[in-house]
Structure formats: structure tokens, C-alpha cells
PDB file of C-alpha atoms in Angstrom:
ATOM      1  CA  MET A 150      97.977 -11.644  41.191  1.00 41.00           C
ATOM      2  CA  TYR A 151      95.922  -8.523  41.963  1.00 39.00           C
ATOM      3  CA  ARG A 152      93.471  -7.364  39.341  1.00 40.00           C
ATOM      4  CA  ALA A 153      92.095  -3.847  39.393  1.00 35.00           C
ATOM      5  CA  ARG A 154      88.979  -4.569  37.368  1.00 34.00           C
ATOM      6  CA  THR A 155      85.935  -6.649  38.321  1.00 34.00           C
ATOM      7  CA  CYS A 156      86.864 -10.209  39.246  1.00 38.00           C
ATOM      8  CA  SER A 157      85.662 -13.041  37.030  1.00 39.00           C
ATOM      9  CA  THR A 158      86.249 -16.709  36.406  1.00 45.00           C
ATOM     10  CA  PRO A 159      89.848 -17.526  35.374  1.00 53.00           C
ATOM     11  CA  ARG A 160      89.884 -16.955  31.636  1.00 50.00           C
ATOM     12  CA  ASP A 161      91.966 -18.606  28.939  1.00 49.00           C
ATOM     13  CA  HIS A 162      92.004 -16.500  25.769  1.00 47.00           C
ATOM     14  CA  GLY A 163      93.557 -19.185  23.621  1.00 46.00           C
ATOM     15  CA  HIS A 164      97.105 -20.338  23.112  1.00 42.00           C
ATOM     16  CA  PRO A 165      99.384 -17.968  21.161  1.00 39.00           C
ATOM     17  CA  GLU A 166     101.905 -20.774  20.834  1.00 38.00           C
ATOM     18  CA  GLU A 167      99.583 -22.538  18.394  1.00 39.00           C
ATOM     19  CA  SER A 168     100.287 -19.901  15.735  1.00 37.00           C
ATOM     20  CA  HIS A 169     103.617 -18.436  16.858  1.00 43.00           C
ATOM     21  CA  PRO A 170     106.707 -20.283  18.074  1.00 53.00           C
ATOM     22  CA  LEU A 171     107.300 -19.673  21.758  1.00 63.00           C
ATOM     23  CA  SER A 172     110.459 -18.280  23.247  1.00 79.00           C
ATOM     24  CA  ALA A 173     112.193 -20.484  25.806  1.00 95.00           C
ATOM     25  CA  SER A 174     112.013 -17.647  28.337  1.00 98.00           C
ATOM     26  CA  TYR A 175     109.507 -15.581  30.273  1.00 98.00           C
ATOM     27  CA  PHE A 176     110.818 -12.238  28.995  1.00 98.00           C
ATOM     28  CA  GLU A 177     112.868 -10.724  26.181  1.00 98.00           C
ATOM     29  CA  ARG A 178     114.957  -7.614  26.733  1.00 98.00           C
ATOM     30  CA  ILE A 179     114.189  -4.583  24.559  1.00 98.00           C
ATOM     31  CA  ASP A 180     116.753  -2.156  26.019  1.00 97.00           C
ATOM     32  CA  PRO A 181     118.497  -1.661  29.400  1.00 96.00           C
ATOM     33  CA  HIS A 182     115.218  -0.911  31.204  1.00 98.00           C
ATOM     34  CA  HIS A 183     112.430  -2.374  29.047  1.00 98.00           C
ATOM     35  CA  TYR A 184     111.280  -5.986  28.701  1.00 98.00           C
ATOM     36  CA  LYS A 185     108.632  -7.793  26.678  1.00 98.00           C
ATOM     37  CA  PRO A 186     106.808 -10.760  28.244  1.00 98.00           C
ATOM     38  CA  THR A 187     106.344 -13.951  26.262  1.00 98.00           C
ATOM     39  CA  ALA A 188     103.243 -16.141  26.351  1.00 97.00           C
ATOM     40  CA  HIS A 189     104.964 -18.187  29.080  1.00 97.00           C
ATOM     41  CA  ALA A 190     104.450 -15.236  31.450  1.00 97.00           C
ATOM     42  CA  SER A 191     100.670 -15.160  31.021  1.00 96.00           C
ATOM     43  CA  GLY A 192      98.578 -15.289  34.155  1.00 94.00           C
ATOM     44  CA  ALA A 193      96.266 -17.741  35.847  1.00 93.00           C
ATOM     45  CA  TRP A 194      93.318 -15.444  36.603  1.00 92.00           C
ATOM     46  CA  ASP A 195      93.403 -13.953  33.096  1.00 92.00           C
ATOM     47  CA  THR A 196      95.777 -14.999  30.315  1.00 91.00           C
ATOM     48  CA  ASP A 197      95.749 -11.420  28.957  1.00 93.00           C
ATOM     49  CA  GLU A 198      97.667 -10.474  32.102  1.00 96.00           C
ATOM     50  CA  MET A 199     101.066 -11.401  33.492  1.00 97.00           C
ATOM     51  CA  HIS A 200     101.391 -13.898  36.278  1.00 98.00           C
ATOM     52  CA  PHE A 201     103.200 -12.046  39.036  1.00 98.00           C
ATOM     53  CA  SER A 202     105.655 -14.871  39.735  1.00 98.00           C
ATOM     54  CA  PRO A 203     107.972 -14.382  36.720  1.00 98.00           C
ATOM     55  CA  LEU A 204     107.625 -10.596  37.019  1.00 99.00           C
ATOM     56  CA  ALA A 205     108.901 -10.779  40.605  1.00 99.00           C
ATOM     57  CA  GLY A 206     111.910 -12.712  39.340  1.00 99.00           C
ATOM     58  CA  LEU A 207     112.449 -10.081  36.647  1.00 99.00           C
ATOM     59  CA  VAL A 208     112.542  -7.358  39.308  1.00 99.00           C
ATOM     60  CA  VAL A 209     115.308  -9.255  41.131  1.00 99.00           C
ATOM     61  CA  HIS A 210     117.101  -9.676  37.784  1.00 99.00           C
ATOM     62  CA  ALA A 211     116.960  -5.891  37.328  1.00 99.00           C
ATOM     63  CA  ILE A 212     118.261  -5.360  40.869  1.00 98.00           C
ATOM     64  CA  ASP A 213     121.135  -7.748  40.126  1.00 97.00           C
ATOM     65  CA  GLY A 214     121.951  -5.725  37.006  1.00 97.00           C
ATOM     66  CA  TYR A 215     121.870  -2.477  38.966  1.00 96.00           C
ATOM     67  CA  LEU A 216     124.273  -3.866  41.566  1.00 95.00           C
ATOM     68  CA  ALA A 217     126.599  -5.295  38.901  1.00 94.00           C
ATOM     69  CA  GLU A 218     127.076  -1.842  37.372  1.00 91.00           C
ATOM     70  CA  ARG A 219     128.323  -0.298  40.631  1.00 87.00           C
ATOM     71  CA  PRO A 220     131.868  -0.414  41.961  1.00 79.00           C
ATOM     72  CA  ARG A 221     132.106  -3.381  44.303  1.00 71.00           C
ATOM     73  CA  GLN A 222     131.556  -2.216  47.881  1.00 64.00           C
ATOM     74  CA  GLY A 223     131.758  -5.505  49.753  1.00 68.00           C
ATOM     75  CA  GLY A 224     129.250  -8.324  49.839  1.00 90.00           C
ATOM     76  CA  LEU A 225     125.614  -7.348  50.355  1.00 95.00           C
ATOM     77  CA  LEU A 226     122.894  -9.999  50.205  1.00 97.00           C
ATOM     78  CA  VAL A 227     119.136  -9.647  49.812  1.00 98.00           C
ATOM     79  CA  SER A 228     117.539 -10.444  53.173  1.00 98.00           C
ATOM     80  CA  ARG A 229     114.019  -9.224  52.512  1.00 99.00           C
ATOM     81  CA  ILE A 230     112.167  -8.163  49.399  1.00 99.00           C
ATOM     82  CA  SER A 231     108.587  -6.921  49.341  1.00 99.00           C
ATOM     83  CA  PHE A 232     106.376  -6.333  46.320  1.00 99.00           C
ATOM     84  CA  ASP A 233     103.195  -4.253  46.306  1.00 99.00           C
ATOM     85  CA  ILE A 234     101.013  -4.999  43.274  1.00 98.00           C
ATOM     86  CA  LEU A 235      99.295  -1.717  42.483  1.00 98.00           C
ATOM     87  CA  GLY A 236      96.996  -2.743  39.649  1.00 94.00           C
ATOM     88  CA  ARG A 237      96.420  -4.847  36.573  1.00 94.00           C
ATOM     89  CA  LEU A 238      99.548  -6.466  35.123  1.00 98.00           C
ATOM     90  CA  ALA A 239      98.852  -6.287  31.397  1.00 97.00           C
ATOM     91  CA  LEU A 240     100.741  -8.787  29.234  1.00 97.00           C
ATOM     92  CA  ASP A 241     102.656  -5.922  27.688  1.00 98.00           C
ATOM     93  CA  GLU A 242     106.058  -4.249  27.633  1.00 98.00           C
ATOM     94  CA  CYS A 243     107.267  -3.181  31.071  1.00 98.00           C
ATOM     95  CA  GLU A 244     109.909  -0.761  32.311  1.00 99.00           C
ATOM     96  CA  ILE A 245     111.902  -1.367  35.505  1.00 99.00           C
ATOM     97  CA  ARG A 246     113.915   1.327  37.285  1.00 98.00           C
ATOM     98  CA  VAL A 247     116.051   0.646  40.366  1.00 99.00           C
ATOM     99  CA  GLU A 248     117.512   3.147  42.832  1.00 98.00           C
ATOM    100  CA  SER A 249     119.100   3.151  46.262  1.00 98.00           C
ATOM    101  CA  ILE A 250     116.928   4.980  48.778  1.00 98.00           C
ATOM    102  CA  ARG A 251     119.055   4.180  51.831  1.00 97.00           C
ATOM    103  CA  PRO A 252     122.723   3.719  50.846  1.00 95.00           C
ATOM    104  CA  GLY A 253     125.180   2.086  53.213  1.00 93.00           C
ATOM    105  CA  ARG A 254     128.273  -0.102  53.380  1.00 92.00           C
ATOM    106  CA  THR A 255     126.658  -2.804  55.536  1.00 95.00           C
ATOM    107  CA  ILE A 256     122.921  -2.129  55.150  1.00 97.00           C
ATOM    108  CA  GLU A 257     121.187  -0.770  52.054  1.00 97.00           C
ATOM    109  CA  LEU A 258     117.588  -0.356  50.909  1.00 99.00           C
ATOM    110  CA  LEU A 259     116.810  -0.509  47.192  1.00 99.00           C
ATOM    111  CA  GLU A 260     113.559   0.353  45.466  1.00 99.00           C
ATOM    112  CA  ALA A 261     112.425  -0.969  42.088  1.00 99.00           C
ATOM    113  CA  VAL A 262     109.425   0.412  40.209  1.00 99.00           C
ATOM    114  CA  VAL A 263     107.682  -1.444  37.386  1.00 99.00           C
ATOM    115  CA  ASP A 264     105.714   0.648  34.885  1.00 99.00           C
ATOM    116  CA  ILE A 265     103.334  -0.889  32.343  1.00 98.00           C
ATOM    117  CA  ALA A 266     101.651   1.304  29.714  1.00 94.00           C
ATOM    118  CA  GLY A 267     102.886   4.438  31.471  1.00 94.00           C
ATOM    119  CA  ARG A 268     101.432   3.480  34.845  1.00 97.00           C
ATOM    120  CA  THR A 269     103.209   2.176  37.942  1.00 98.00           C
ATOM    121  CA  ALA A 270     102.041  -1.420  38.420  1.00 98.00           C
ATOM    122  CA  VAL A 271     104.498  -2.751  41.019  1.00 99.00           C
ATOM    123  CA  ARG A 272     106.657  -1.139  43.681  1.00 99.00           C
ATOM    124  CA  ALA A 273     109.311  -3.328  45.314  1.00 99.00           C
ATOM    125  CA  ARG A 274     111.788  -2.728  48.130  1.00 99.00           C
ATOM    126  CA  ALA A 275     114.761  -4.907  49.010  1.00 99.00           C
ATOM    127  CA  TRP A 276     116.881  -4.816  52.161  1.00 99.00           C
ATOM    128  CA  LEU A 277     120.491  -5.809  51.513  1.00 98.00           C
ATOM    129  CA  LEU A 278     122.618  -6.810  54.500  1.00 98.00           C
ATOM    130  CA  ALA A 279     126.364  -7.337  54.813  1.00 96.00           C
ATOM    131  CA  GLU A 280     127.622 -10.845  54.117  1.00 95.00           C
ATOM    132  CA  GLY A 281     129.589 -12.455  56.951  1.00 95.00           C
ATOM    133  CA  ASP A 282     130.660 -15.822  58.312  1.00 95.00           C
ATOM    134  CA  THR A 283     128.104 -16.908  60.931  1.00 96.00           C
ATOM    135  CA  ARG A 284     128.415 -20.663  60.433  1.00 95.00           C
ATOM    136  CA  ALA A 285     129.468 -21.128  64.066  1.00 96.00           C
ATOM    137  CA  VAL A 286     126.055 -19.945  65.294  1.00 96.00           C
ATOM    138  CA  ALA A 287     123.825 -20.947  62.368  1.00 94.00           C
ATOM    139  CA  GLY A 288     120.780 -23.061  63.246  1.00 92.00           C
ATOM    140  CA  GLY A 289     117.075 -23.168  63.900  1.00 90.00           C
ATOM    141  CA  GLY A 290     114.241 -23.266  61.422  1.00 79.00           C
ATOM    142  CA  ASP A 291     112.157 -25.999  59.875  1.00 81.00           C
ATOM    143  CA  THR A 292     113.286 -29.468  58.846  1.00 89.00           C
ATOM    144  CA  ARG A 293     114.257 -30.285  55.280  1.00 91.00           C
ATOM    145  CA  LEU A 294     111.483 -31.239  52.856  1.00 95.00           C
ATOM    146  CA  ALA A 295     111.500 -34.916  51.924  1.00 94.00           C
ATOM    147  CA  PRO A 296     111.463 -36.758  49.646  1.00 96.00           C
ATOM    148  CA  PRO A 297     113.529 -34.810  47.067  1.00 96.00           C
ATOM    149  CA  PRO A 298     111.938 -33.913  43.708  1.00 98.00           C
ATOM    150  CA  ASP A 299     113.723 -36.665  41.779  1.00 96.00           C
ATOM    151  CA  ALA A 300     111.721 -39.202  43.801  1.00 97.00           C
ATOM    152  CA  ILE A 301     108.333 -37.607  43.006  1.00 97.00           C
ATOM    153  CA  ALA A 302     106.251 -37.852  39.850  1.00 94.00           C
ATOM    154  CA  ALA A 303     105.516 -34.578  38.073  1.00 94.00           C
ATOM    155  CA  ARG A 304     101.944 -33.274  38.075  1.00 92.00           C
ATOM    156  CA  SER A 305     100.280 -30.523  36.055  1.00 88.00           C
ATOM    157  CA  LEU A 306      99.029 -27.239  37.489  1.00 90.00           C
ATOM    158  CA  GLY A 307      97.065 -26.801  34.258  1.00 84.00           C
ATOM    159  CA  SER A 308      94.225 -28.943  35.580  1.00 82.00           C
ATOM    160  CA  VAL A 309      93.374 -26.124  38.012  1.00 86.00           C
ATOM    161  CA  TRP A 310      94.858 -23.008  36.399  1.00 94.00           C
ATOM    162  CA  PRO A 311      95.107 -21.736  32.812  1.00 93.00           C
ATOM    163  CA  GLY A 312      97.931 -19.545  31.547  1.00 95.00           C
ATOM    164  CA  GLY A 313     101.443 -19.910  30.236  1.00 95.00           C
ATOM    165  CA  HIS A 314     103.191 -19.601  33.571  1.00 96.00           C
ATOM    166  CA  CYS A 315     101.327 -22.444  35.260  1.00 96.00           C
ATOM    167  CA  ALA A 316     101.850 -24.593  32.152  1.00 95.00           C
ATOM    168  CA  SER A 317     105.607 -23.957  32.376  1.00 96.00           C
ATOM    169  CA  VAL A 318     105.983 -25.117  35.987  1.00 97.00           C
ATOM    170  CA  ASP A 319     107.322 -28.564  36.861  1.00 97.00           C
ATOM    171  CA  PHE A 320     105.096 -29.318  39.861  1.00 97.00           C
ATOM    172  CA  ARG A 321     105.917 -32.204  42.214  1.00 98.00           C
ATOM    173  CA  PRO A 322     103.651 -32.466  45.288  1.00 97.00           C
ATOM    174  CA  LEU A 323     105.037 -34.328  48.285  1.00 97.00           C
ATOM    175  CA  ALA A 324     101.542 -35.465  49.289  1.00 93.00           C
ATOM    176  CA  PRO A 325      97.978 -35.046  48.037  1.00 90.00           C
ATOM    177  CA  ALA A 326      96.904 -31.450  48.592  1.00 87.00           C
ATOM    178  CA  GLU A 327      94.215 -30.620  51.138  1.00 94.00           C
ATOM    179  CA  PRO A 328      92.099 -27.453  51.016  1.00 96.00           C
ATOM    180  CA  GLY A 329      94.464 -24.669  52.033  1.00 97.00           C
ATOM    181  CA  ARG A 330      97.456 -26.933  52.617  1.00 98.00           C
ATOM    182  CA  ALA A 331     100.195 -28.249  50.296  1.00 97.00           C
ATOM    183  CA  THR A 332     103.880 -29.116  50.178  1.00 98.00           C
ATOM    184  CA  ALA A 333     105.590 -29.330  46.821  1.00 98.00           C
ATOM    185  CA  TRP A 334     108.734 -28.883  44.793  1.00 99.00           C
ATOM    186  CA  ILE A 335     108.482 -26.617  41.748  1.00 98.00           C
ATOM    187  CA  SER A 336     110.908 -25.725  38.994  1.00 98.00           C
ATOM    188  CA  THR A 337     110.971 -24.629  35.352  1.00 97.00           C
ATOM    189  CA  HIS A 338     113.114 -25.297  32.298  1.00 96.00           C
ATOM    190  CA  LEU A 339     112.653 -21.727  31.024  1.00 98.00           C
ATOM    191  CA  ASP A 340     115.120 -18.864  31.236  1.00 98.00           C
ATOM    192  CA  LEU A 341     113.962 -15.720  32.979  1.00 98.00           C
ATOM    193  CA  VAL A 342     115.247 -13.380  30.236  1.00 98.00           C
ATOM    194  CA  ALA A 343     116.139 -14.707  26.790  1.00 98.00           C
ATOM    195  CA  GLY A 344     119.884 -15.051  26.253  1.00 96.00           C
ATOM    196  CA  GLU A 345     120.819 -13.800  29.725  1.00 98.00           C
ATOM    197  CA  PRO A 346     122.023 -15.762  32.746  1.00 97.00           C
ATOM    198  CA  SER A 347     120.132 -15.060  35.943  1.00 98.00           C
ATOM    199  CA  THR A 348     121.324 -15.440  39.511  1.00 98.00           C
ATOM    200  CA  PRO A 349     120.028 -18.306  41.646  1.00 98.00           C
ATOM    201  CA  LEU A 350     118.050 -15.759  43.676  1.00 99.00           C
ATOM    202  CA  ALA A 351     116.291 -14.254  40.644  1.00 99.00           C
ATOM    203  CA  SER A 352     115.405 -17.703  39.293  1.00 98.00           C
ATOM    204  CA  TYR A 353     114.169 -18.759  42.734  1.00 99.00           C
ATOM    205  CA  VAL A 354     112.015 -15.676  43.310  1.00 99.00           C
ATOM    206  CA  ALA A 355     110.501 -16.147  39.834  1.00 99.00           C
ATOM    207  CA  LEU A 356     108.600 -19.177  41.182  1.00 99.00           C
ATOM    208  CA  ILE A 357     107.572 -18.175  44.718  1.00 99.00           C
ATOM    209  CA  ASP A 358     104.316 -16.390  43.860  1.00 98.00           C
ATOM    210  CA  THR A 359     103.062 -19.729  42.493  1.00 98.00           C
ATOM    211  CA  ALA A 360     102.486 -20.718  46.141  1.00 98.00           C
ATOM    212  CA  ASN A 361      99.032 -19.134  46.147  1.00 96.00           C
ATOM    213  CA  GLY A 362      97.942 -21.596  43.466  1.00 96.00           C
ATOM    214  CA  ILE A 363      99.208 -24.899  44.856  1.00 96.00           C
ATOM    215  CA  ALA A 364      97.172 -24.956  48.081  1.00 95.00           C
ATOM    216  CA  VAL A 365      93.771 -23.990  46.701  1.00 94.00           C
ATOM    217  CA  ARG A 366      91.278 -23.586  49.527  1.00 95.00           C
ATOM    218  CA  ARG A 367      88.206 -23.084  47.322  1.00 95.00           C
ATOM    219  CA  SER A 368      87.800 -23.647  43.588  1.00 93.00           C
ATOM    220  CA  PRO A 369      88.919 -20.623  41.515  1.00 93.00           C
ATOM    221  CA  THR A 370      85.814 -21.167  39.373  1.00 92.00           C
ATOM    222  CA  GLU A 371      83.724 -20.171  42.411  1.00 94.00           C
ATOM    223  CA  TRP A 372      85.922 -17.778  44.394  1.00 96.00           C
ATOM    224  CA  MET A 373      88.616 -15.214  43.651  1.00 95.00           C
ATOM    225  CA  PHE A 374      91.596 -14.997  46.007  1.00 97.00           C
ATOM    226  CA  PRO A 375      94.326 -13.006  44.207  1.00 97.00           C
ATOM    227  CA  ASN A 376      97.218 -11.602  46.208  1.00 98.00           C
ATOM    228  CA  VAL A 377      97.918  -7.878  46.382  1.00 98.00           C
ATOM    229  CA  ASP A 378     101.482  -8.282  47.609  1.00 99.00           C
ATOM    230  CA  LEU A 379     104.357 -10.696  48.162  1.00 99.00           C
ATOM    231  CA  THR A 380     106.923 -10.415  50.953  1.00 99.00           C
ATOM    232  CA  ILE A 381     109.943 -12.724  51.118  1.00 99.00           C
ATOM    233  CA  HIS A 382     112.288 -13.026  54.115  1.00 99.00           C
ATOM    234  CA  LEU A 383     115.524 -14.985  53.688  1.00 99.00           C
ATOM    235  CA  HIS A 384     117.931 -16.275  56.319  1.00 98.00           C
ATOM    236  CA  ARG A 385     120.008 -18.065  53.656  1.00 97.00           C
ATOM    237  CA  GLN A 386     120.563 -17.517  49.946  1.00 98.00           C
ATOM    238  CA  PRO A 387     118.814 -20.225  47.875  1.00 98.00           C
ATOM    239  CA  GLU A 388     120.788 -22.590  45.668  1.00 98.00           C
ATOM    240  CA  GLY A 389     119.822 -24.723  42.687  1.00 97.00           C
ATOM    241  CA  ARG A 390     116.798 -24.862  40.401  1.00 96.00           C
ATOM    242  CA  TRP A 391     114.221 -26.333  42.799  1.00 98.00           C
ATOM    243  CA  VAL A 392     111.904 -24.280  45.017  1.00 99.00           C
ATOM    244  CA  GLY A 393     110.340 -26.117  47.951  1.00 99.00           C
ATOM    245  CA  LEU A 394     107.026 -24.741  49.220  1.00 98.00           C
ATOM    246  CA  ASP A 395     105.397 -25.703  52.507  1.00 98.00           C
ATOM    247  CA  THR A 396     102.249 -23.643  52.087  1.00 98.00           C
ATOM    248  CA  THR A 397      99.170 -22.836  54.167  1.00 98.00           C
ATOM    249  CA  VAL A 398      96.230 -20.701  53.001  1.00 98.00           C
ATOM    250  CA  VAL A 399      93.822 -19.077  55.468  1.00 99.00           C
ATOM    251  CA  PHE A 400      90.593 -17.241  54.569  1.00 98.00           C
ATOM    252  CA  GLY A 401      89.203 -14.873  57.193  1.00 98.00           C
ATOM    253  CA  PRO A 402      85.497 -14.036  57.724  1.00 98.00           C
ATOM    254  CA  THR A 403      85.625 -10.484  56.279  1.00 98.00           C
ATOM    255  CA  GLY A 404      87.143 -10.846  52.804  1.00 98.00           C
ATOM    256  CA  GLN A 405      90.841 -11.097  53.665  1.00 98.00           C
ATOM    257  CA  GLY A 406      93.150 -14.073  53.414  1.00 99.00           C
ATOM    258  CA  LEU A 407      96.790 -15.017  53.838  1.00 99.00           C
ATOM    259  CA  THR A 408      99.038 -17.470  52.040  1.00 99.00           C
ATOM    260  CA  SER A 409     102.098 -18.366  54.148  1.00 99.00           C
ATOM    261  CA  SER A 410     104.971 -20.500  52.876  1.00 99.00           C
ATOM    262  CA  VAL A 411     108.153 -21.860  54.380  1.00 98.00           C
ATOM    263  CA  LEU A 412     110.687 -21.722  51.547  1.00 98.00           C
ATOM    264  CA  HIS A 413     113.198 -24.490  50.871  1.00 98.00           C
ATOM    265  CA  ASP A 414     115.908 -25.547  48.473  1.00 98.00           C
ATOM    266  CA  LEU A 415     117.436 -29.018  48.315  1.00 97.00           C
ATOM    267  CA  HIS A 416     119.671 -28.194  51.298  1.00 96.00           C
ATOM    268  CA  GLY A 417     116.835 -27.171  53.626  1.00 96.00           C
ATOM    269  CA  PRO A 418     114.799 -24.089  54.572  1.00 97.00           C
ATOM    270  CA  VAL A 419     115.892 -20.671  53.296  1.00 98.00           C
ATOM    271  CA  GLY A 420     113.142 -18.363  54.562  1.00 98.00           C
ATOM    272  CA  GLN A 421     109.445 -17.537  54.439  1.00 98.00           C
ATOM    273  CA  ALA A 422     106.969 -15.824  52.119  1.00 99.00           C
ATOM    274  CA  GLN A 423     103.628 -14.143  52.803  1.00 99.00           C
ATOM    275  CA  GLN A 424     100.894 -13.129  50.358  1.00 99.00           C
ATOM    276  CA  THR A 425      97.905 -10.974  51.353  1.00 99.00           C
ATOM    277  CA  LEU A 426      94.717 -12.113  49.611  1.00 99.00           C
ATOM    278  CA  THR A 427      91.505 -10.357  48.653  1.00 98.00           C
ATOM    279  CA  VAL A 428      88.807 -13.052  48.867  1.00 98.00           C
ATOM    280  CA  ARG A 429      85.611 -12.580  46.850  1.00 96.00           C
ATOM    281  CA  PRO A 430      82.879 -14.790  45.405  1.00 95.00           C
ATOM    282  CA  LEU A 431      82.763 -14.704  41.641  1.00 91.00           C
ATOM    283  CA  PRO A 432      80.079 -12.436  40.152  1.00 85.00           C
ATOM    284  CA  GLY A 433      76.805 -14.275  39.805  1.00 74.00           C
ATOM    285  CA  ARG A 434      77.742 -16.955  42.322  1.00 67.00           C
ATOM    286  CA  PRO A 435      76.284 -16.587  45.839  1.00 62.00           C
ATOM    287  CA  PRO A 436      78.745 -17.109  48.707  1.00 60.00           C
ATOM    288  CA  GLN A 437      78.759 -20.682  49.977  1.00 63.00           C
ATOM    289  CA  ALA A 438      80.118 -21.969  53.259  1.00 63.00           C
ATOM    290  CA  ALA A 439      83.004 -24.388  53.208  1.00 57.00           C
ATOM    291  CA  PRO A 440      82.029 -28.036  53.690  1.00 52.00           C
ATOM    292  CA  GLY A 441      81.627 -28.777  57.390  1.00 48.00           C
ATOM    293  CA  ALA A 442      81.478 -25.093  58.380  1.00 47.00           C
TER     294      ALA A 442
END
């Protein structure tokens, strides 16, 4: 998650759930366009901020609502969605507005804007493409992740990251993580929005941004590497509650990095995700070379 202010060690400002009962969701709806985050949505770099992962899912939820209100114009499916994170994501009420900026019967481009405290914090664009039967030519891509999550013991992300979102994730690594490399299944028992069903796509997208935290290349107590964007390409619509991540993190020599993930569900690969990273040593800590460099 991108932070506009000076980077610092991941901070945990306490646990609101100790004094207030927690909702079983990441967000609660206030009105048709406004939502309030719960403590489950709190971030990993700073628990006074939102983790971007559930907010990305909320944007897709808002897009789904926008499409549901229109007269049906034939099947259009999200093929790509990109999110630009424009600043600090305060753990506060947010407003989401969706509009079509390139209408069409077979191809359409939607834009969603997230405002927090009167300031635009996220701008997202989604390409929707016509649904059709291409099973006769379907193929290619990566092999299915194995073993399935039911055969893997759950682990905690809380040993590396603070925050409500990371605590809410059911994390099942397929193998011990290496610096900058991990494969894992992740899921959550929480609803995206309290009392509202969400589509499989919205629930799926609500977990993808977690990828930047499962393949830690350097300790987040020594280095910052938040992402300033998230771009998701899909060749198939995801199904089910499990998100499979085959993730690689690369740090370049001039302060940039990239987290790349092949995305899976239980039936196989569904697409890819990319996150652009800003890599910085924490204030007061001199840069150190990676072991063996």
C-alpha cells in the first residue's frame, strides 16, 4: 500500500477489537456510495490506514453494483482492472463513484474513483469484454497449483505483518518461502460488505494485493517496499473462495521493485497481477546489501 508521508517501521496502534466487538466484514455500507471500514481492513504498514487489498475488492463490488443497475446489455466480463493508489488510505469513510468512459456492446471501459476525506485516493479502470464460448480453443498458461489448500496447514501472516487485514487471512504456503519467492493459497472467512453478497470476482480481488506481503524479500522492519498500483489481467473468471498466488518479488538497483503473481483458483490459473514497488530503507537505518550480494 502506498503511503504519502515519510516511511517508517510497520506500526501497530493497538487492537480496537479488545474494546469494541468486531464486525464480520471488512466494510459497512453507509449509503449507496459511502462505506465505513472496520478494524479488519486496517493496514500492514500502518494500522491507522487501510490495507489496499480489501479496498480493491470493494471497488469491484461497487462496479458490480453499477452494472446491476443498468438494463442488461449482454454478458460483459472484467478482463483487466488497474488501480492507481494516489496517496494515504486513511482508515476512514470512503466514497466510490463509477462511470462508463468508453461505452460499447462488446467492449466497455469503466472508471471508479475512491475519495477519502474529500481527496481522491484511488483511481481504477476496468476493461469489460464480451462473453463468448471459446472452449474449443482454450488452453495455454501455467500448471495448476498443488497440493490444494485442504492438504496444507494454516500459517499466520501476523508474525511478519501487523494489522487487521493480515490477521484475517487464512494463509497456506505450499512450500517454505524464500526471499522474494512464495507460492500459497489464501482465503478469508469475512464478508466484504456487511450483510451483502459479493460476486466471486469481488471476493477474489479483495485478497490479491496481499501478494506483496507473502514473498518478503527484505524484512519490513528494515526496508519499505509498498506498492503504488495493482494491475490484474484475467483470462478466466475466478471461482470459489481460495486465491492461489505464485509470487516473485524483484528489487532493482535504483529504488524500484516489482511484485509479479500468477493467479490461480482451485481449477487452475486465471490470470496475472503486477504491483509496482517503491523501495526505501527505513529512516535511521543505513542501506545494507542483501546476503551474498
